[in-house]
Amino acid sequence: MASRKARLVLTSLAIVLGSAFIAAALVLTASIEATVDELNEDRYAGVDVLVEPVEPETRGERMVRDGVTADTLADVETADGVADTSVSVSWMINALDSNGKVVGGFAPTTAVNWGDERSRRELREGVAPSADDEVAVSAKFVTDAGLGLGDSVTAYSPTSDKVAYEIVGVYGYPGGRDSVDGATELAFTTATAQELVFDGRDAYSAVAVHADPGTSADELRETLAAAVGDGGQVITQTEYTAEQSAETAETVGIIGNFLLGFGAVAVFVSAFLIANTFSIVIAGRLKEIAMMRAIGAAKSQVVRSVLAEAFLLGSIAALIGAAIGVGGGVGLTRLASDALLDTADVAVAVPASAVIAALAVGIGVTVLAALVPAVRASRVPPVEAMREAVRADKPITGLTLAGLLVGAVGLLLIASGLTENLGDRNLLGAAAGAGLVFIGMALLTAWLSRPLVGLIGMLWSWNFSGRLGRRNAARNPRRTAVTAAALMIGVTLVTATATMLTSVKSSIESYFDDNVEAELFVTGPVTAPVPPAFDPAAMDRIRHVDDVDAAVDLYYDPAEVDGTEQFMNATTDFEGILELFGGRVEEGSISELADGEIAANASAAEDLGVGIGDSVAATFSRGEEPHEFTLVAILEDNENTDGWYVTTAYVDEFFTPKPTTALVDVADGGDVEAVTGELESILANEPEVSVQNYEEYIGQLTVFLDFAIIAIQLLLGLAMIVAVIGVVNTLVLSVLERTRELGMLRAIGMTRGQTTRMVTVESVTIALFGAVLGIGVGIGLGWVLQRALIDTGVDVFAVPTGLIVGYLAAAVVVGLLAAIAPAVRASKVDILGAIAYE
C-alpha cells in the first residue's frame, strides 16, 4: 500500500464518499430530531397538562376542529388541582403582502392569539395587540411580506371577509428565531383569532393548565379527564412533546432516507470500482505473486495478504468518510435548522450508529469487493514466475451465460407480470423481473463492451490517436465493463425514473388533449397550505365576457361519506363539469343534480359498495350533522372527475365555501388572449387565484413530478462523481501497466499530444459506453413500470429526450475530466526508462 500511494488515494475516494453520505444522513436525522425535541420542550414550558379537542378520525375534521368549548374551559378552571390556565387559538389563514399577494408557499401563515403559551414570544418592536383591529406579526412575516410596524395588513380565513389590521408589534422567539418551524404568524386578540379560526365561536385550539403545588401532572390529567368527559382529550406536557417529536421524526426520516439513498448508490458503485482496482493491481503483480508462491507462500497467505490490504484501505477510507460525514451532517443540520426551523440553536447529535454504519459499510464493501480478486490471485501457479508475460485476460463466457440466464428469467417474469391475470396485474412479478433484467444486463456488460465500444469509438477513429484509443478501450472487455458500471448504474436508475415520471406527465397531457374542452382555468397553486378560492360572484361576470362559451365552477371539500374520508365536489353546473372535464356517466341518466342527490365515480361507489338508488350519509368539514343523499349517477373513472358530487346548497358547510376552480371554454374562433385579459381584470382583487392557460394548468398539476425529476438529477450527479473516480483509477493503473508499450510508441514517433488524445479517446469512449448502456436499460425498465401502471391511467409511454441528451453530454464531460491526470502521466513517460522496463 505504501508503495502505491496514488492508487490508495484514488480507490479510497469512492469509499470515503459512500461512508460520508451514510454518516451525514444519520447525523442530520439525529440532530434535527434533537433540535426539534428541544423546540417542542420549549413550547408550553412550565405547563403540566393540555386539554385539546377530541382527536378526529377523518381529514375533514382535522381541517376544521370544533375546538375546546367555553363550557369545557369552565369545567377545567373549576377542577381540583388547577392553579392557572391559558388558551390557544391557532390555525392557517391567508395574509397579503405589500404587493397584494398571498404570503407563504409550502409553510403556512398562521393566526394565533397573543396570550398563547405554546410559544414564548419576545416583542422586538411596538406593543402587544389589545384591540380587535390590531395585530402583532412575527419577524419572518415582516421579511416575507415587506410590511412592518405601523403598516396595515389584510388577513382573512376561508369563511371570513378580507379585513385590514394595524401592525402594532413585531416579535421573535427565544434563540434569535424569527419564526417557529419556518411558518409566518399573525398574533391577534383572542376574540379576533376566534373570529378567524372558529368563525366567531367561543372555542379554543387548546387549553394549557398549570397544576397546584403538590399535584403531579399525572394526577391532574386523571382529574381533568373526568371533569371534561367527551369535551376534550387530556394529555400531559411530556406526552404532547413526545407526540410532536414523533411527527417530526417521520418527516425528518424522509430527508434522512433521501441522503441514505445517495450513500447506498455511492457504496453500490464503489464495490465495482474497488473490485476493478484490485483486479488490475493483481494482474500487474501476477509475476510477483507467482514468485512468492514459488518460494513457499500458501494460497491462504496470498488471500489473507490481499484481504488485509483491502481491510486497511477500507478502514482508513471509512474513518475519513465517517469524519467528513459527521462534519457534513452537522453543517447540513445548521442549514436545515436555519431554513426549515428558523433557529440558531442547534442540538448536534452524533449517534454511535452513524460512525458504526459508516465503518461497517466502508470496510465491509471494500473487503467483499476484494475477495474475488484475492481468490484469483491465490490461484496463480508458481511456474508463472518464470514466464515473461502473465497478462492473459480471463474468459467472459461464464459471465455472459449467467447474464443471459438471469436476463431471460427476468423477461419471463415481466411478461407474466404485465399479462392480465384474473383481472389484475402482477405488479410484484413485473418489478422482480425488471430487477433481474437489470442484474442480467450488468453481467452482460463485458460481452456488450467490445461491439458497443467499437461502435462508439468510430466517432473519433479518423486519426491515429483515435484508433488507438478506441482499441485500448475494447482490449479488455471485463475491465471496461466494470469501469463503466458506476456510470451505467446511476444512469439506469435516473433514466428509468425520469422515463416513468415523463410518462405520467405525458399521460396527463394526453388525457387533457383528448377530453378537456376548457381553454382557461381559474385556480391557485397546488402547494398552497390553505386551498385557494375566489368570490363566487365573479362567476356571473366571467360568464358574460365576450367569447366565453361556457364557464363552470367547482368547490372542493374533504368530507366523510358513510364514515370514510372522501373527496367531495360541488358545482352549479354538473353537466358543464362533465362536458369540460371529459366526464362520462357510466350508470344512471342525469343532466343536473338536485338537492339531496349525489353522484360518484365508479371506484368511489365500488369502495363503499353502493349503487344507483342507494342512500349515503355525508358530513362536510364544517357540518355538525350528516346529510342523507341518494346516489343517482356513477361516473367513469378519470383523474379530473374523481370523487363525489353534490349541489352548491351545501357549500356553507365546506371547509372552503367558495369555488376553488373555474373552467372557461372560449368560443370557437374567440380571442383567448383577450378573454384572459378580461378574466384577470375581474379577478384583480382575488389574490389566491390566477387565470391559467392550458399549459400553465397542466404545469400546476404536474409540479411535484418536476420536483421529483430534479431530485433524481442530483442522484445522477453522485453517480457521475463516482464514475470520474472509477475511470481515473482504471486509466492511471492502465497507464502504469502499459508503461513499456507507451514508451515504445513514443520511441517510434508518437508525440505527447497524440498520446494525450489517445488516452482521452479511451476515457470518453468508456464513459459513453456506460451512459449508452445505462440509457438503454433505463428506458426499458421505464417502459416496464409504465406498462405495469397502465390500469391507473399511465397509458402513454414517453422518453425524456432532452434529459437523455443531457446524460450523454455529461458522460462526455466525465470522460474528459477523468482523462486529465492519466493523459498527462502517459504523455510524460520517460522513453528510455520505459523501453528498459522489465
Short mmCIF file of N, CA and C in Angstrom, two decimals, residues 36-53 65 68 73 84-91 110-121 173-174 177 180-181 185 198 204-211 217 220 233-245:
data_model
loop_
_atom_site.label_atom_id
_atom_site.label_comp_id
_atom_site.label_asym_id
_atom_site.label_seq_id
_atom_site.Cartn_x
_atom_site.Cartn_y
_atom_site.Cartn_z
N VAL A 36 -35.51 19.62 17.23
CA VAL A 36 -36.96 19.76 17.32
C VAL A 36 -37.46 19.34 18.70
N ASP A 37 -36.85 18.32 19.27
CA ASP A 37 -37.23 17.91 20.63
C ASP A 37 -37.05 19.08 21.60
N GLU A 38 -35.95 19.79 21.48
CA GLU A 38 -35.72 20.93 22.36
C GLU A 38 -36.73 22.04 22.11
N LEU A 39 -37.03 22.27 20.82
CA LEU A 39 -38.02 23.30 20.50
C LEU A 39 -39.40 22.91 21.03
N ASN A 40 -39.74 21.62 20.90
CA ASN A 40 -41.03 21.17 21.42
C ASN A 40 -41.10 21.27 22.94
N GLU A 41 -39.98 21.01 23.59
CA GLU A 41 -39.96 21.14 25.04
C GLU A 41 -40.13 22.59 25.47
N ASP A 42 -39.65 23.53 24.62
CA ASP A 42 -39.83 24.94 24.93
C ASP A 42 -41.29 25.36 24.84
N ARG A 43 -42.03 24.70 23.94
CA ARG A 43 -43.44 25.01 23.83
C ARG A 43 -44.16 24.51 25.09
N TYR A 44 -45.00 25.32 25.59
CA TYR A 44 -45.74 25.01 26.82
C TYR A 44 -44.79 24.68 27.97
N ALA A 45 -43.60 25.31 27.97
CA ALA A 45 -42.65 25.09 29.06
C ALA A 45 -43.30 25.54 30.37
N GLY A 46 -43.26 24.71 31.38
CA GLY A 46 -43.87 25.04 32.66
C GLY A 46 -45.31 24.60 32.76
N VAL A 47 -45.92 24.21 31.63
CA VAL A 47 -47.30 23.72 31.64
C VAL A 47 -47.29 22.25 32.05
N ASP A 48 -48.28 21.84 32.82
CA ASP A 48 -48.34 20.46 33.28
C ASP A 48 -49.23 19.59 32.41
N VAL A 49 -50.39 20.13 32.02
CA VAL A 49 -51.38 19.33 31.29
C VAL A 49 -51.99 20.18 30.18
N LEU A 50 -52.34 19.53 29.08
CA LEU A 50 -53.02 20.21 27.98
C LEU A 50 -54.37 19.55 27.73
N VAL A 51 -55.37 20.38 27.47
CA VAL A 51 -56.68 19.89 27.07
C VAL A 51 -56.87 20.29 25.62
N GLU A 52 -57.03 19.29 24.75
CA GLU A 52 -57.17 19.53 23.32
C GLU A 52 -58.51 18.98 22.84
N PRO A 53 -58.94 19.40 21.63
CA PRO A 53 -60.17 18.81 21.07
C PRO A 53 -60.00 17.31 20.89
N ARG A 65 -61.66 21.90 13.25
CA ARG A 65 -61.99 21.28 14.52
C ARG A 65 -63.04 22.11 15.25
N VAL A 68 -62.01 23.25 21.77
CA VAL A 68 -62.41 23.10 23.17
C VAL A 68 -63.41 24.21 23.47
N LEU A 73 -63.84 24.72 29.00
CA LEU A 73 -62.86 25.56 29.67
C LEU A 73 -63.29 25.87 31.09
N ASP A 84 -53.83 27.50 37.35
CA ASP A 84 -53.99 28.56 36.35
C ASP A 84 -54.16 27.92 34.97
N THR A 85 -54.79 28.65 34.05
CA THR A 85 -54.96 28.17 32.67
C THR A 85 -54.65 29.30 31.70
N SER A 86 -54.31 28.91 30.49
CA SER A 86 -54.21 29.86 29.38
C SER A 86 -54.71 29.14 28.14
N VAL A 87 -55.21 29.92 27.17
CA VAL A 87 -55.85 29.32 26.00
C VAL A 87 -55.04 29.59 24.74
N SER A 88 -55.15 28.66 23.78
CA SER A 88 -54.51 28.80 22.49
C SER A 88 -55.57 28.77 21.40
N VAL A 89 -55.45 29.69 20.45
CA VAL A 89 -56.28 29.70 19.25
C VAL A 89 -55.32 29.79 18.08
N SER A 90 -55.35 28.79 17.19
CA SER A 90 -54.35 28.75 16.14
C SER A 90 -54.85 27.96 14.94
N TRP A 91 -54.71 28.54 13.75
CA TRP A 91 -54.99 27.81 12.52
C TRP A 91 -54.52 28.62 11.32
N THR A 110 -50.13 31.54 9.85
CA THR A 110 -50.99 31.08 10.93
C THR A 110 -51.51 32.25 11.75
N ALA A 111 -52.79 32.19 12.10
CA ALA A 111 -53.37 33.15 13.04
C ALA A 111 -53.31 32.54 14.43
N VAL A 112 -52.82 33.32 15.40
CA VAL A 112 -52.75 32.87 16.79
C VAL A 112 -53.27 33.98 17.70
N ASN A 113 -53.56 33.62 18.93
CA ASN A 113 -53.90 34.65 19.91
C ASN A 113 -52.65 35.00 20.71
N TRP A 114 -52.51 36.26 21.05
CA TRP A 114 -51.27 36.73 21.67
C TRP A 114 -50.96 36.02 22.98
N GLY A 115 -51.94 35.65 23.75
CA GLY A 115 -51.68 35.04 25.06
C GLY A 115 -51.39 33.56 25.01
N ASP A 116 -51.20 33.01 23.82
CA ASP A 116 -50.94 31.58 23.65
C ASP A 116 -49.61 31.20 24.31
N GLU A 117 -49.67 30.24 25.22
CA GLU A 117 -48.45 29.82 25.91
C GLU A 117 -47.62 28.84 25.08
N ARG A 118 -48.13 28.44 23.92
CA ARG A 118 -47.40 27.47 23.13
C ARG A 118 -46.04 27.99 22.70
N SER A 119 -45.95 29.29 22.46
CA SER A 119 -44.69 29.89 22.04
C SER A 119 -44.37 31.07 22.95
N ARG A 120 -43.12 31.14 23.35
CA ARG A 120 -42.67 32.26 24.19
C ARG A 120 -42.24 33.40 23.28
N ARG A 121 -43.17 34.26 22.95
CA ARG A 121 -42.90 35.35 22.01
C ARG A 121 -42.19 36.49 22.72
N TYR A 173 -38.62 34.92 18.70
CA TYR A 173 -38.70 33.78 19.61
C TYR A 173 -37.34 33.55 20.27
N PRO A 174 -37.31 32.85 21.40
CA PRO A 174 -36.03 32.60 22.06
C PRO A 174 -35.04 31.93 21.12
N ARG A 177 -34.71 33.33 16.98
CA ARG A 177 -35.51 32.86 15.86
C ARG A 177 -36.52 33.91 15.42
N VAL A 180 -41.36 29.97 14.01
CA VAL A 180 -41.41 28.61 14.55
C VAL A 180 -41.66 27.67 13.38
N ASP A 181 -40.72 26.79 13.13
CA ASP A 181 -40.85 25.80 12.05
C ASP A 181 -40.96 26.45 10.68
N GLU A 185 -46.45 34.11 11.25
CA GLU A 185 -47.54 34.20 12.22
C GLU A 185 -48.08 35.62 12.31
N PHE A 198 -62.45 30.02 14.32
CA PHE A 198 -63.67 29.28 14.68
C PHE A 198 -64.95 29.99 14.24
N TYR A 204 -61.51 27.05 21.53
CA TYR A 204 -60.06 27.19 21.65
C TYR A 204 -59.38 25.96 21.06
N SER A 205 -58.20 26.18 20.49
CA SER A 205 -57.44 25.07 19.92
C SER A 205 -56.86 24.18 21.01
N ALA A 206 -56.54 24.76 22.16
CA ALA A 206 -56.00 24.00 23.28
C ALA A 206 -56.08 24.86 24.54
N VAL A 207 -56.09 24.20 25.68
CA VAL A 207 -56.06 24.88 26.97
C VAL A 207 -54.85 24.36 27.73
N ALA A 208 -53.95 25.27 28.10
CA ALA A 208 -52.77 24.89 28.89
C ALA A 208 -53.10 25.05 30.36
N VAL A 209 -52.76 24.02 31.14
CA VAL A 209 -53.15 24.01 32.56
C VAL A 209 -51.91 23.86 33.43
N HIS A 210 -51.83 24.73 34.45
CA HIS A 210 -50.77 24.63 35.46
C HIS A 210 -51.35 24.00 36.71
N ALA A 211 -50.63 23.06 37.28
CA ALA A 211 -51.11 22.34 38.46
C ALA A 211 -50.79 23.10 39.74
N ALA A 217 -48.51 16.02 37.39
CA ALA A 217 -49.14 16.12 36.07
C ALA A 217 -50.06 14.92 35.83
N LEU A 220 -53.26 15.37 37.83
CA LEU A 220 -54.11 16.40 37.24
C LEU A 220 -54.77 15.90 35.95
N GLN A 233 -59.68 15.89 24.98
CA GLN A 233 -58.72 14.88 25.41
C GLN A 233 -57.65 15.55 26.25
N VAL A 234 -57.21 14.88 27.29
CA VAL A 234 -56.28 15.45 28.25
C VAL A 234 -54.96 14.69 28.17
N ILE A 235 -53.88 15.42 27.97
CA ILE A 235 -52.55 14.81 27.91
C ILE A 235 -51.59 15.65 28.73
N THR A 236 -50.53 15.02 29.18
CA THR A 236 -49.50 15.77 29.90
C THR A 236 -48.59 16.47 28.90
N GLN A 237 -47.84 17.44 29.41
CA GLN A 237 -46.92 18.16 28.53
C GLN A 237 -45.86 17.22 27.98
N THR A 238 -45.47 16.23 28.77
CA THR A 238 -44.49 15.24 28.31
C THR A 238 -45.04 14.42 27.15
N GLU A 239 -46.31 14.02 27.26
CA GLU A 239 -46.94 13.26 26.18
C GLU A 239 -47.08 14.12 24.92
N TYR A 240 -47.41 15.39 25.12
CA TYR A 240 -47.52 16.31 23.98
C TYR A 240 -46.20 16.42 23.24
N THR A 241 -45.12 16.60 24.01
CA THR A 241 -43.79 16.72 23.39
C THR A 241 -43.43 15.45 22.64
N ALA A 242 -43.75 14.30 23.22
CA ALA A 242 -43.44 13.02 22.56
C ALA A 242 -44.22 12.89 21.25
N GLU A 243 -45.48 13.30 21.26
CA GLU A 243 -46.30 13.22 20.04
C GLU A 243 -45.74 14.12 18.95
N GLN A 244 -45.40 15.35 19.33
CA GLN A 244 -44.87 16.29 18.35
C GLN A 244 -43.53 15.80 17.80
N SER A 245 -42.71 15.24 18.68
CA SER A 245 -41.40 14.75 18.23
C SER A 245 -41.56 13.56 17.31
#
